Amino acid sequence: MNEDTTNQNVTPANEEQGKQEAQEQPKAPKVEGVDSDALLGKLKKRIGKEQSEKNQYKDEVDRLKAQIEELEGSTDKKKSVKELSDDDKSRDELAAKDKRIQELQNQLIIFPM
């Protein structure tokens, strides 16, 4: 029964009136002395410039984030003071052994058997 009442309200005259109202929507008033095409061009240029700056800043932020991650990762790979000290000690011991071997080889040359 509700369908019958809604169909009764919609008549061809009502449909045409609704279409005319939709077509008669208020348009932006024209202002004397303003060239809308030039204004639109300026606004498009400004938006393009701002978008390009935004993209440049985004690229720079991404580059800096990558650099930060790289630097933080390199600190994880660094050796502790104790490890560096142990490496220095073992290097010194090897150098001392090499020096002693060289001295012994020189003595063998001086005193051949």
PDB file of N, CA and C in Angstrom:
ATOM      1  N   MET A   1       0.819  -1.188   0.000  1.00  0.00           N
ATOM      2  CA  MET A   1       0.000   0.000   0.000  1.00  0.00           C
ATOM      3  C   MET A   1       0.860   1.248   0.000  1.00  0.00           C
ATOM      4  N   ASN A   2       2.012   1.229   0.615  1.00  0.00           N
ATOM      5  CA  ASN A   2       2.918   2.369   0.618  1.00  0.00           C
ATOM      6  C   ASN A   2       3.418   2.670  -0.780  1.00  0.00           C
ATOM      7  N   GLU A   3       3.596   1.632  -1.586  1.00  0.00           N
ATOM      8  CA  GLU A   3       4.076   1.846  -2.947  1.00  0.00           C
ATOM      9  C   GLU A   3       3.066   2.641  -3.753  1.00  0.00           C
ATOM     10  N   ASP A   4       1.809   2.401  -3.511  1.00  0.00           N
ATOM     11  CA  ASP A   4       0.776   3.123  -4.237  1.00  0.00           C
ATOM     12  C   ASP A   4       0.801   4.598  -3.891  1.00  0.00           C
ATOM     13  N   THR A   5       1.033   4.939  -2.650  1.00  0.00           N
ATOM     14  CA  THR A   5       1.039   6.345  -2.251  1.00  0.00           C
ATOM     15  C   THR A   5       2.268   7.055  -2.790  1.00  0.00           C
ATOM     16  N   THR A   6       3.399   6.374  -2.868  1.00  0.00           N
ATOM     17  CA  THR A   6       4.588   7.030  -3.403  1.00  0.00           C
ATOM     18  C   THR A   6       4.472   7.200  -4.897  1.00  0.00           C
ATOM     19  N   ASN A   7       3.850   6.259  -5.568  1.00  0.00           N
ATOM     20  CA  ASN A   7       3.663   6.382  -7.013  1.00  0.00           C
ATOM     21  C   ASN A   7       2.683   7.488  -7.344  1.00  0.00           C
ATOM     22  N   GLN A   8       1.712   7.739  -6.481  1.00  0.00           N
ATOM     23  CA  GLN A   8       0.737   8.784  -6.733  1.00  0.00           C
ATOM     24  C   GLN A   8       1.384  10.157  -6.661  1.00  0.00           C
ATOM     25  N   ASN A   9       2.392  10.334  -5.818  1.00  0.00           N
ATOM     26  CA  ASN A   9       3.046  11.625  -5.681  1.00  0.00           C
ATOM     27  C   ASN A   9       3.936  11.934  -6.873  1.00  0.00           C
ATOM     28  N   VAL A  10       4.443  10.924  -7.562  1.00  0.00           N
ATOM     29  CA  VAL A  10       5.343  11.138  -8.681  1.00  0.00           C
ATOM     30  C   VAL A  10       4.520  11.149  -9.953  1.00  0.00           C
ATOM     31  N   THR A  11       4.444  12.319 -10.537  1.00  0.00           N
ATOM     32  CA  THR A  11       3.737  12.465 -11.808  1.00  0.00           C
ATOM     33  C   THR A  11       4.705  13.011 -12.822  1.00  0.00           C
ATOM     34  N   PRO A  12       4.410  12.897 -14.082  1.00  0.00           N
ATOM     35  CA  PRO A  12       5.319  13.447 -15.097  1.00  0.00           C
ATOM     36  C   PRO A  12       5.574  14.936 -14.888  1.00  0.00           C
ATOM     37  N   ALA A  13       4.622  15.663 -14.402  1.00  0.00           N
ATOM     38  CA  ALA A  13       4.814  17.094 -14.162  1.00  0.00           C
ATOM     39  C   ALA A  13       5.810  17.297 -13.025  1.00  0.00           C
ATOM     40  N   ASN A  14       5.718  16.479 -11.976  1.00  0.00           N
ATOM     41  CA  ASN A  14       6.647  16.577 -10.847  1.00  0.00           C
ATOM     42  C   ASN A  14       8.059  16.217 -11.277  1.00  0.00           C
ATOM     43  N   GLU A  15       8.185  15.209 -12.140  1.00  0.00           N
ATOM     44  CA  GLU A  15       9.504  14.813 -12.622  1.00  0.00           C
ATOM     45  C   GLU A  15      10.147  15.950 -13.414  1.00  0.00           C
ATOM     46  N   GLU A  16       9.372  16.588 -14.270  1.00  0.00           N
ATOM     47  CA  GLU A  16       9.911  17.685 -15.086  1.00  0.00           C
ATOM     48  C   GLU A  16      10.299  18.865 -14.210  1.00  0.00           C
ATOM     49  N   GLN A  17       9.526  19.127 -13.204  1.00  0.00           N
ATOM     50  CA  GLN A  17       9.834  20.237 -12.308  1.00  0.00           C
ATOM     51  C   GLN A  17      11.135  19.953 -11.559  1.00  0.00           C
ATOM     52  N   GLY A  18      11.363  18.726 -11.126  1.00  0.00           N
ATOM     53  CA  GLY A  18      12.593  18.350 -10.438  1.00  0.00           C
ATOM     54  C   GLY A  18      13.796  18.499 -11.352  1.00  0.00           C
ATOM     55  N   LYS A  19      13.648  18.148 -12.619  1.00  0.00           N
ATOM     56  CA  LYS A  19      14.747  18.284 -13.574  1.00  0.00           C
ATOM     57  C   LYS A  19      15.075  19.749 -13.806  1.00  0.00           C
ATOM     58  N   GLN A  20      14.058  20.580 -13.904  1.00  0.00           N
ATOM     59  CA  GLN A  20      14.287  22.008 -14.123  1.00  0.00           C
ATOM     60  C   GLN A  20      14.987  22.632 -12.919  1.00  0.00           C
ATOM     61  N   GLU A  21      14.603  22.235 -11.727  1.00  0.00           N
ATOM     62  CA  GLU A  21      15.241  22.766 -10.524  1.00  0.00           C
ATOM     63  C   GLU A  21      16.704  22.355 -10.464  1.00  0.00           C
ATOM     64  N   ALA A  22      16.992  21.136 -10.896  1.00  0.00           N
ATOM     65  CA  ALA A  22      18.376  20.665 -10.899  1.00  0.00           C
ATOM     66  C   ALA A  22      19.202  21.455 -11.903  1.00  0.00           C
ATOM     67  N   GLN A  23      18.592  21.816 -13.026  1.00  0.00           N
ATOM     68  CA  GLN A  23      19.313  22.569 -14.043  1.00  0.00           C
ATOM     69  C   GLN A  23      19.488  24.028 -13.652  1.00  0.00           C
ATOM     70  N   GLU A  24      18.620  24.538 -12.826  1.00  0.00           N
ATOM     71  CA  GLU A  24      18.655  25.947 -12.457  1.00  0.00           C
ATOM     72  C   GLU A  24      19.461  26.200 -11.183  1.00  0.00           C
ATOM     73  N   GLN A  25      20.425  25.362 -10.887  1.00  0.00           N
ATOM     74  CA  GLN A  25      21.247  25.581  -9.703  1.00  0.00           C
ATOM     75  C   GLN A  25      22.003  26.886  -9.874  1.00  0.00           C
ATOM     76  N   PRO A  26      22.159  27.610  -8.788  1.00  0.00           N
ATOM     77  CA  PRO A  26      22.844  28.901  -8.900  1.00  0.00           C
ATOM     78  C   PRO A  26      24.298  28.701  -9.330  1.00  0.00           C
ATOM     79  N   LYS A  27      24.706  29.496 -10.280  1.00  0.00           N
ATOM     80  CA  LYS A  27      26.084  29.452 -10.758  1.00  0.00           C
ATOM     81  C   LYS A  27      26.868  30.554 -10.069  1.00  0.00           C
ATOM     82  N   ALA A  28      28.175  30.404 -10.093  1.00  0.00           N
ATOM     83  CA  ALA A  28      29.027  31.404  -9.469  1.00  0.00           C
ATOM     84  C   ALA A  28      28.851  32.727 -10.202  1.00  0.00           C
ATOM     85  N   PRO A  29      28.619  33.777  -9.459  1.00  0.00           N
ATOM     86  CA  PRO A  29      28.431  35.074 -10.116  1.00  0.00           C
ATOM     87  C   PRO A  29      29.734  35.549 -10.754  1.00  0.00           C
ATOM     88  N   LYS A  30      29.597  36.179 -11.901  1.00  0.00           N
ATOM     89  CA  LYS A  30      30.781  36.715 -12.573  1.00  0.00           C
ATOM     90  C   LYS A  30      31.143  38.053 -11.946  1.00  0.00           C
ATOM     91  N   VAL A  31      32.400  38.194 -11.677  1.00  0.00           N
ATOM     92  CA  VAL A  31      32.892  39.420 -11.082  1.00  0.00           C
ATOM     93  C   VAL A  31      33.572  40.215 -12.184  1.00  0.00           C
ATOM     94  N   GLU A  32      33.230  41.461 -12.265  1.00  0.00           N
ATOM     95  CA  GLU A  32      33.821  42.321 -13.291  1.00  0.00           C
ATOM     96  C   GLU A  32      35.290  42.566 -12.989  1.00  0.00           C
ATOM     97  N   GLY A  33      36.131  42.525 -13.992  1.00  0.00           N
ATOM     98  CA  GLY A  33      37.543  42.842 -13.835  1.00  0.00           C
ATOM     99  C   GLY A  33      38.403  41.666 -13.396  1.00  0.00           C
ATOM    100  N   VAL A  34      37.820  40.476 -13.248  1.00  0.00           N
ATOM    101  CA  VAL A  34      38.591  39.307 -12.842  1.00  0.00           C
ATOM    102  C   VAL A  34      38.566  38.297 -13.985  1.00  0.00           C
ATOM    103  N   ASP A  35      39.755  37.936 -14.440  1.00  0.00           N
ATOM    104  CA  ASP A  35      39.870  36.942 -15.497  1.00  0.00           C
ATOM    105  C   ASP A  35      39.996  35.577 -14.834  1.00  0.00           C
ATOM    106  N   SER A  36      38.911  34.822 -14.880  1.00  0.00           N
ATOM    107  CA  SER A  36      38.897  33.541 -14.170  1.00  0.00           C
ATOM    108  C   SER A  36      39.902  32.551 -14.754  1.00  0.00           C
ATOM    109  N   ASP A  37      40.132  32.591 -16.063  1.00  0.00           N
ATOM    110  CA  ASP A  37      41.104  31.675 -16.664  1.00  0.00           C
ATOM    111  C   ASP A  37      42.516  31.982 -16.173  1.00  0.00           C
ATOM    112  N   ALA A  38      42.854  33.259 -16.088  1.00  0.00           N
ATOM    113  CA  ALA A  38      44.184  33.636 -15.604  1.00  0.00           C
ATOM    114  C   ALA A  38      44.338  33.251 -14.130  1.00  0.00           C
ATOM    115  N   LEU A  39      43.289  33.497 -13.362  1.00  0.00           N
ATOM    116  CA  LEU A  39      43.309  33.144 -11.947  1.00  0.00           C
ATOM    117  C   LEU A  39      43.452  31.632 -11.771  1.00  0.00           C
ATOM    118  N   LEU A  40      42.720  30.880 -12.573  1.00  0.00           N
ATOM    119  CA  LEU A  40      42.804  29.423 -12.524  1.00  0.00           C
ATOM    120  C   LEU A  40      44.211  28.954 -12.897  1.00  0.00           C
ATOM    121  N   GLY A  41      44.804  29.573 -13.897  1.00  0.00           N
ATOM    122  CA  GLY A  41      46.168  29.220 -14.302  1.00  0.00           C
ATOM    123  C   GLY A  41      47.164  29.488 -13.189  1.00  0.00           C
ATOM    124  N   LYS A  42      47.024  30.639 -12.529  1.00  0.00           N
ATOM    125  CA  LYS A  42      47.916  30.975 -11.417  1.00  0.00           C
ATOM    126  C   LYS A  42      47.772  29.972 -10.273  1.00  0.00           C
ATOM    127  N   LEU A  43      46.530  29.625  -9.957  1.00  0.00           N
ATOM    128  CA  LEU A  43      46.299  28.675  -8.871  1.00  0.00           C
ATOM    129  C   LEU A  43      46.866  27.297  -9.206  1.00  0.00           C
ATOM    130  N   LYS A  44      46.695  26.856 -10.451  1.00  0.00           N
ATOM    131  CA  LYS A  44      47.252  25.564 -10.866  1.00  0.00           C
ATOM    132  C   LYS A  44      48.768  25.579 -10.764  1.00  0.00           C
ATOM    133  N   LYS A  45      49.374  26.697 -11.168  1.00  0.00           N
ATOM    134  CA  LYS A  45      50.830  26.814 -11.102  1.00  0.00           C
ATOM    135  C   LYS A  45      51.297  26.755  -9.645  1.00  0.00           C
ATOM    136  N   ARG A  46      50.584  27.449  -8.770  1.00  0.00           N
ATOM    137  CA  ARG A  46      50.952  27.462  -7.357  1.00  0.00           C
ATOM    138  C   ARG A  46      50.784  26.081  -6.721  1.00  0.00           C
ATOM    139  N   ILE A  47      49.703  25.403  -7.061  1.00  0.00           N
ATOM    140  CA  ILE A  47      49.486  24.051  -6.539  1.00  0.00           C
ATOM    141  C   ILE A  47      50.572  23.116  -7.039  1.00  0.00           C
ATOM    142  N   GLY A  48      50.936  23.242  -8.312  1.00  0.00           N
ATOM    143  CA  GLY A  48      52.006  22.410  -8.862  1.00  0.00           C
ATOM    144  C   GLY A  48      53.323  22.653  -8.150  1.00  0.00           C
ATOM    145  N   LYS A  49      53.611  23.922  -7.868  1.00  0.00           N
ATOM    146  CA  LYS A  49      54.852  24.268  -7.167  1.00  0.00           C
ATOM    147  C   LYS A  49      54.848  23.681  -5.758  1.00  0.00           C
ATOM    148  N   GLU A  50      53.728  23.806  -5.058  1.00  0.00           N
ATOM    149  CA  GLU A  50      53.639  23.278  -3.698  1.00  0.00           C
ATOM    150  C   GLU A  50      53.743  21.754  -3.689  1.00  0.00           C
ATOM    151  N   GLN A  51      53.152  21.104  -4.686  1.00  0.00           N
ATOM    152  CA  GLN A  51      53.249  19.648  -4.768  1.00  0.00           C
ATOM    153  C   GLN A  51      54.687  19.213  -5.018  1.00  0.00           C
ATOM    154  N   SER A  52      55.388  19.948  -5.880  1.00  0.00           N
ATOM    155  CA  SER A  52      56.783  19.584  -6.160  1.00  0.00           C
ATOM    156  C   SER A  52      57.645  19.784  -4.916  1.00  0.00           C
ATOM    157  N   GLU A  53      57.420  20.863  -4.171  1.00  0.00           N
ATOM    158  CA  GLU A  53      58.157  21.082  -2.921  1.00  0.00           C
ATOM    159  C   GLU A  53      57.852  19.971  -1.918  1.00  0.00           C
ATOM    160  N   LYS A  54      56.587  19.578  -1.852  1.00  0.00           N
ATOM    161  CA  LYS A  54      56.187  18.510  -0.937  1.00  0.00           C
ATOM    162  C   LYS A  54      56.918  17.218  -1.300  1.00  0.00           C
ATOM    163  N   ASN A  55      56.987  16.914  -2.586  1.00  0.00           N
ATOM    164  CA  ASN A  55      57.679  15.697  -3.023  1.00  0.00           C
ATOM    165  C   ASN A  55      59.172  15.777  -2.727  1.00  0.00           C
ATOM    166  N   GLN A  56      59.768  16.962  -2.892  1.00  0.00           N
ATOM    167  CA  GLN A  56      61.190  17.125  -2.587  1.00  0.00           C
ATOM    168  C   GLN A  56      61.438  16.897  -1.097  1.00  0.00           C
ATOM    169  N   TYR A  57      60.585  17.465  -0.263  1.00  0.00           N
ATOM    170  CA  TYR A  57      60.738  17.286   1.178  1.00  0.00           C
ATOM    171  C   TYR A  57      60.556  15.819   1.563  1.00  0.00           C
ATOM    172  N   LYS A  58      59.591  15.159   0.928  1.00  0.00           N
ATOM    173  CA  LYS A  58      59.352  13.744   1.216  1.00  0.00           C
ATOM    174  C   LYS A  58      60.572  12.914   0.834  1.00  0.00           C
ATOM    175  N   ASP A  59      61.162  13.195  -0.323  1.00  0.00           N
ATOM    176  CA  ASP A  59      62.367  12.477  -0.749  1.00  0.00           C
ATOM    177  C   ASP A  59      63.514  12.709   0.231  1.00  0.00           C
ATOM    178  N   GLU A  60      63.654  13.960   0.682  1.00  0.00           N
ATOM    179  CA  GLU A  60      64.727  14.283   1.625  1.00  0.00           C
ATOM    180  C   GLU A  60      64.515  13.563   2.960  1.00  0.00           C
ATOM    181  N   VAL A  61      63.276  13.517   3.418  1.00  0.00           N
ATOM    182  CA  VAL A  61      62.967  12.819   4.669  1.00  0.00           C
ATOM    183  C   VAL A  61      63.286  11.334   4.526  1.00  0.00           C
ATOM    184  N   ASP A  62      62.906  10.732   3.396  1.00  0.00           N
ATOM    185  CA  ASP A  62      63.205   9.314   3.176  1.00  0.00           C
ATOM    186  C   ASP A  62      64.706   9.064   3.155  1.00  0.00           C
ATOM    187  N   ARG A  63      65.456   9.952   2.502  1.00  0.00           N
ATOM    188  CA  ARG A  63      66.907   9.810   2.423  1.00  0.00           C
ATOM    189  C   ARG A  63      67.525   9.916   3.818  1.00  0.00           C
ATOM    190  N   LEU A  64      67.056  10.881   4.615  1.00  0.00           N
ATOM    191  CA  LEU A  64      67.592  11.060   5.967  1.00  0.00           C
ATOM    192  C   LEU A  64      67.229   9.884   6.878  1.00  0.00           C
ATOM    193  N   LYS A  65      66.023   9.338   6.714  1.00  0.00           N
ATOM    194  CA  LYS A  65      65.643   8.169   7.508  1.00  0.00           C
ATOM    195  C   LYS A  65      66.542   6.988   7.177  1.00  0.00           C
ATOM    196  N   ALA A  66      66.831   6.805   5.888  1.00  0.00           N
ATOM    197  CA  ALA A  66      67.722   5.711   5.480  1.00  0.00           C
ATOM    198  C   ALA A  66      69.115   5.917   6.062  1.00  0.00           C
ATOM    199  N   GLN A  67      69.572   7.169   6.061  1.00  0.00           N
ATOM    200  CA  GLN A  67      70.895   7.476   6.610  1.00  0.00           C
ATOM    201  C   GLN A  67      70.923   7.199   8.117  1.00  0.00           C
ATOM    202  N   ILE A  68      69.865   7.554   8.815  1.00  0.00           N
ATOM    203  CA  ILE A  68      69.782   7.305  10.255  1.00  0.00           C
ATOM    204  C   ILE A  68      69.816   5.804  10.527  1.00  0.00           C
ATOM    205  N   GLU A  69      69.039   5.036   9.761  1.00  0.00           N
ATOM    206  CA  GLU A  69      69.036   3.585   9.949  1.00  0.00           C
ATOM    207  C   GLU A  69      70.414   2.998   9.682  1.00  0.00           C
ATOM    208  N   GLU A  70      71.090   3.524   8.665  1.00  0.00           N
ATOM    209  CA  GLU A  70      72.434   3.039   8.346  1.00  0.00           C
ATOM    210  C   GLU A  70      73.393   3.329   9.495  1.00  0.00           C
ATOM    211  N   LEU A  71      73.304   4.540  10.041  1.00  0.00           N
ATOM    212  CA  LEU A  71      74.192   4.901  11.144  1.00  0.00           C
ATOM    213  C   LEU A  71      73.879   4.094  12.400  1.00  0.00           C
ATOM    214  N   GLU A  72      72.612   3.880  12.673  1.00  0.00           N
ATOM    215  CA  GLU A  72      72.253   3.080  13.839  1.00  0.00           C
ATOM    216  C   GLU A  72      72.701   1.637  13.657  1.00  0.00           C
ATOM    217  N   GLY A  73      72.622   1.137  12.448  1.00  0.00           N
ATOM    218  CA  GLY A  73      73.067  -0.225  12.171  1.00  0.00           C
ATOM    219  C   GLY A  73      74.563  -0.370  12.312  1.00  0.00           C
ATOM    220  N   SER A  74      75.310   0.672  11.948  1.00  0.00           N
ATOM    221  CA  SER A  74      76.770   0.581  12.039  1.00  0.00           C
ATOM    222  C   SER A  74      77.236   0.608  13.492  1.00  0.00           C
ATOM    223  N   THR A  75      76.481   1.228  14.381  1.00  0.00           N
ATOM    224  CA  THR A  75      76.875   1.228  15.796  1.00  0.00           C
ATOM    225  C   THR A  75      76.697  -0.157  16.388  1.00  0.00           C
ATOM    226  N   ASP A  76      75.736  -0.907  15.865  1.00  0.00           N
ATOM    227  CA  ASP A  76      75.543  -2.270  16.354  1.00  0.00           C
ATOM    228  C   ASP A  76      76.715  -3.162  15.959  1.00  0.00           C
ATOM    229  N   LYS A  77      77.347  -2.863  14.842  1.00  0.00           N
ATOM    230  CA  LYS A  77      78.444  -3.677  14.341  1.00  0.00           C
ATOM    231  C   LYS A  77      79.778  -3.321  14.989  1.00  0.00           C
ATOM    232  N   LYS A  78      79.838  -2.192  15.659  1.00  0.00           N
ATOM    233  CA  LYS A  78      81.093  -1.776  16.291  1.00  0.00           C
ATOM    234  C   LYS A  78      81.433  -2.718  17.433  1.00  0.00           C
ATOM    235  N   LYS A  79      82.726  -2.888  17.633  1.00  0.00           N
ATOM    236  CA  LYS A  79      83.190  -3.755  18.711  1.00  0.00           C
ATOM    237  C   LYS A  79      83.226  -2.970  20.013  1.00  0.00           C
ATOM    238  N   SER A  80      83.056  -3.707  21.077  1.00  0.00           N
ATOM    239  CA  SER A  80      83.126  -3.070  22.385  1.00  0.00           C
ATOM    240  C   SER A  80      84.588  -2.780  22.718  1.00  0.00           C
ATOM    241  N   VAL A  81      84.807  -2.023  23.767  1.00  0.00           N
ATOM    242  CA  VAL A  81      86.157  -1.652  24.190  1.00  0.00           C
ATOM    243  C   VAL A  81      86.947  -2.902  24.569  1.00  0.00           C
ATOM    244  N   LYS A  82      86.301  -3.839  25.218  1.00  0.00           N
ATOM    245  CA  LYS A  82      86.985  -5.067  25.624  1.00  0.00           C
ATOM    246  C   LYS A  82      87.431  -5.856  24.392  1.00  0.00           C
ATOM    247  N   GLU A  83      86.551  -5.968  23.403  1.00  0.00           N
ATOM    248  CA  GLU A  83      86.916  -6.695  22.184  1.00  0.00           C
ATOM    249  C   GLU A  83      88.073  -6.016  21.470  1.00  0.00           C
ATOM    250  N   LEU A  84      88.038  -4.682  21.414  1.00  0.00           N
ATOM    251  CA  LEU A  84      89.138  -3.952  20.785  1.00  0.00           C
ATOM    252  C   LEU A  84      90.435  -4.171  21.549  1.00  0.00           C
ATOM    253  N   SER A  85      90.355  -4.169  22.868  1.00  0.00           N
ATOM    254  CA  SER A  85      91.539  -4.395  23.702  1.00  0.00           C
ATOM    255  C   SER A  85      92.099  -5.795  23.473  1.00  0.00           C
ATOM    256  N   ASP A  86      91.217  -6.778  23.411  1.00  0.00           N
ATOM    257  CA  ASP A  86      91.653  -8.156  23.150  1.00  0.00           C
ATOM    258  C   ASP A  86      92.302  -8.273  21.775  1.00  0.00           C
ATOM    259  N   ASP A  87      91.726  -7.597  20.793  1.00  0.00           N
ATOM    260  CA  ASP A  87      92.309  -7.618  19.445  1.00  0.00           C
ATOM    261  C   ASP A  87      93.696  -6.990  19.445  1.00  0.00           C
ATOM    262  N   ASP A  88      93.841  -5.869  20.155  1.00  0.00           N
ATOM    263  CA  ASP A  88      95.154  -5.215  20.234  1.00  0.00           C
ATOM    264  C   ASP A  88      96.176  -6.123  20.909  1.00  0.00           C
ATOM    265  N   LYS A  89      95.765  -6.794  21.977  1.00  0.00           N
ATOM    266  CA  LYS A  89      96.681  -7.698  22.683  1.00  0.00           C
ATOM    267  C   LYS A  89      97.122  -8.840  21.771  1.00  0.00           C
ATOM    268  N   SER A  90      96.174  -9.440  21.067  1.00  0.00           N
ATOM    269  CA  SER A  90      96.538 -10.560  20.189  1.00  0.00           C
ATOM    270  C   SER A  90      97.414 -10.081  19.037  1.00  0.00           C
ATOM    271  N   ARG A  91      97.166  -8.888  18.538  1.00  0.00           N
ATOM    272  CA  ARG A  91      97.995  -8.318  17.478  1.00  0.00           C
ATOM    273  C   ARG A  91      99.417  -8.069  17.988  1.00  0.00           C
ATOM    274  N   ASP A  92      99.522  -7.543  19.201  1.00  0.00           N
ATOM    275  CA  ASP A  92     100.845  -7.308  19.800  1.00  0.00           C
ATOM    276  C   ASP A  92     101.584  -8.628  20.028  1.00  0.00           C
ATOM    277  N   GLU A  93     100.865  -9.646  20.490  1.00  0.00           N
ATOM    278  CA  GLU A  93     101.489 -10.951  20.705  1.00  0.00           C
ATOM    279  C   GLU A  93     102.003 -11.539  19.393  1.00  0.00           C
ATOM    280  N   LEU A  94     101.205 -11.421  18.338  1.00  0.00           N
ATOM    281  CA  LEU A  94     101.644 -11.921  17.031  1.00  0.00           C
ATOM    282  C   LEU A  94     102.860 -11.158  16.526  1.00  0.00           C
ATOM    283  N   ALA A  95     102.858  -9.851  16.734  1.00  0.00           N
ATOM    284  CA  ALA A  95     104.012  -9.045  16.308  1.00  0.00           C
ATOM    285  C   ALA A  95     105.255  -9.459  17.085  1.00  0.00           C
ATOM    286  N   ALA A  96     105.107  -9.721  18.378  1.00  0.00           N
ATOM    287  CA  ALA A  96     106.248 -10.153  19.200  1.00  0.00           C
ATOM    288  C   ALA A  96     106.747 -11.520  18.740  1.00  0.00           C
ATOM    289  N   LYS A  97     105.853 -12.434  18.424  1.00  0.00           N
ATOM    290  CA  LYS A  97     106.248 -13.755  17.928  1.00  0.00           C
ATOM    291  C   LYS A  97     106.988 -13.639  16.596  1.00  0.00           C
ATOM    292  N   ASP A  98     106.441 -12.794  15.699  1.00  0.00           N
ATOM    293  CA  ASP A  98     107.094 -12.604  14.396  1.00  0.00           C
ATOM    294  C   ASP A  98     108.495 -12.030  14.570  1.00  0.00           C
ATOM    295  N   LYS A  99     108.614 -11.086  15.501  1.00  0.00           N
ATOM    296  CA  LYS A  99     109.929 -10.488  15.754  1.00  0.00           C
ATOM    297  C   LYS A  99     110.892 -11.543  16.295  1.00  0.00           C
ATOM    298  N   ARG A 100     110.454 -12.378  17.220  1.00  0.00           N
ATOM    299  CA  ARG A 100     111.302 -13.429  17.805  1.00  0.00           C
ATOM    300  C   ARG A 100     111.704 -14.456  16.743  1.00  0.00           C
ATOM    301  N   ILE A 101     110.780 -14.816  15.872  1.00  0.00           N
ATOM    302  CA  ILE A 101     111.090 -15.757  14.786  1.00  0.00           C
ATOM    303  C   ILE A 101     112.145 -15.170  13.867  1.00  0.00           C
ATOM    304  N   GLN A 102     111.988 -13.898  13.543  1.00  0.00           N
ATOM    305  CA  GLN A 102     112.973 -13.232  12.677  1.00  0.00           C
ATOM    306  C   GLN A 102     114.351 -13.210  13.344  1.00  0.00           C
ATOM    307  N   GLU A 103     114.405 -12.937  14.633  1.00  0.00           N
ATOM    308  CA  GLU A 103     115.685 -12.931  15.360  1.00  0.00           C
ATOM    309  C   GLU A 103     116.331 -14.319  15.331  1.00  0.00           C
ATOM    310  N   LEU A 104     115.532 -15.348  15.544  1.00  0.00           N
ATOM    311  CA  LEU A 104     116.065 -16.712  15.532  1.00  0.00           C
ATOM    312  C   LEU A 104     116.554 -17.110  14.137  1.00  0.00           C
ATOM    313  N   GLN A 105     115.836 -16.680  13.129  1.00  0.00           N
ATOM    314  CA  GLN A 105     116.275 -16.976  11.763  1.00  0.00           C
ATOM    315  C   GLN A 105     117.593 -16.268  11.457  1.00  0.00           C
ATOM    316  N   ASN A 106     117.730 -15.046  11.940  1.00  0.00           N
ATOM    317  CA  ASN A 106     118.983 -14.308  11.740  1.00  0.00           C
ATOM    318  C   ASN A 106     120.136 -15.014  12.461  1.00  0.00           C
ATOM    319  N   GLN A 107     119.909 -15.561  13.629  1.00  0.00           N
ATOM    320  CA  GLN A 107     120.951 -16.279  14.364  1.00  0.00           C
ATOM    321  C   GLN A 107     121.351 -17.554  13.625  1.00  0.00           C
ATOM    322  N   LEU A 108     120.391 -18.207  13.015  1.00  0.00           N
ATOM    323  CA  LEU A 108     120.706 -19.422  12.265  1.00  0.00           C
ATOM    324  C   LEU A 108     121.591 -19.108  11.064  1.00  0.00           C
ATOM    325  N   ILE A 109     121.363 -17.977  10.474  1.00  0.00           N
ATOM    326  CA  ILE A 109     122.173 -17.582   9.323  1.00  0.00           C
ATOM    327  C   ILE A 109     123.590 -17.263   9.784  1.00  0.00           C
ATOM    328  N   ILE A 110     123.721 -16.632  10.921  1.00  0.00           N
ATOM    329  CA  ILE A 110     125.033 -16.279  11.442  1.00  0.00           C
ATOM    330  C   ILE A 110     125.781 -17.536  11.872  1.00  0.00           C
ATOM    331  N   PHE A 111     125.135 -18.439  12.529  1.00  0.00           N
ATOM    332  CA  PHE A 111     125.771 -19.677  12.997  1.00  0.00           C
ATOM    333  C   PHE A 111     125.219 -20.866  12.210  1.00  0.00           C
ATOM    334  N   PRO A 112     125.695 -21.096  11.031  1.00  0.00           N
ATOM    335  CA  PRO A 112     125.175 -22.231  10.270  1.00  0.00           C
ATOM    336  C   PRO A 112     125.590 -23.541  10.906  1.00  0.00           C
ATOM    337  N   MET A 113     124.873 -24.523  10.755  1.00  0.00           N
ATOM    338  CA  MET A 113     125.163 -25.817  11.364  1.00  0.00           C
ATOM    339  C   MET A 113     125.978 -26.659  10.477  1.00  0.00           C
TER     340      MET A 113
END
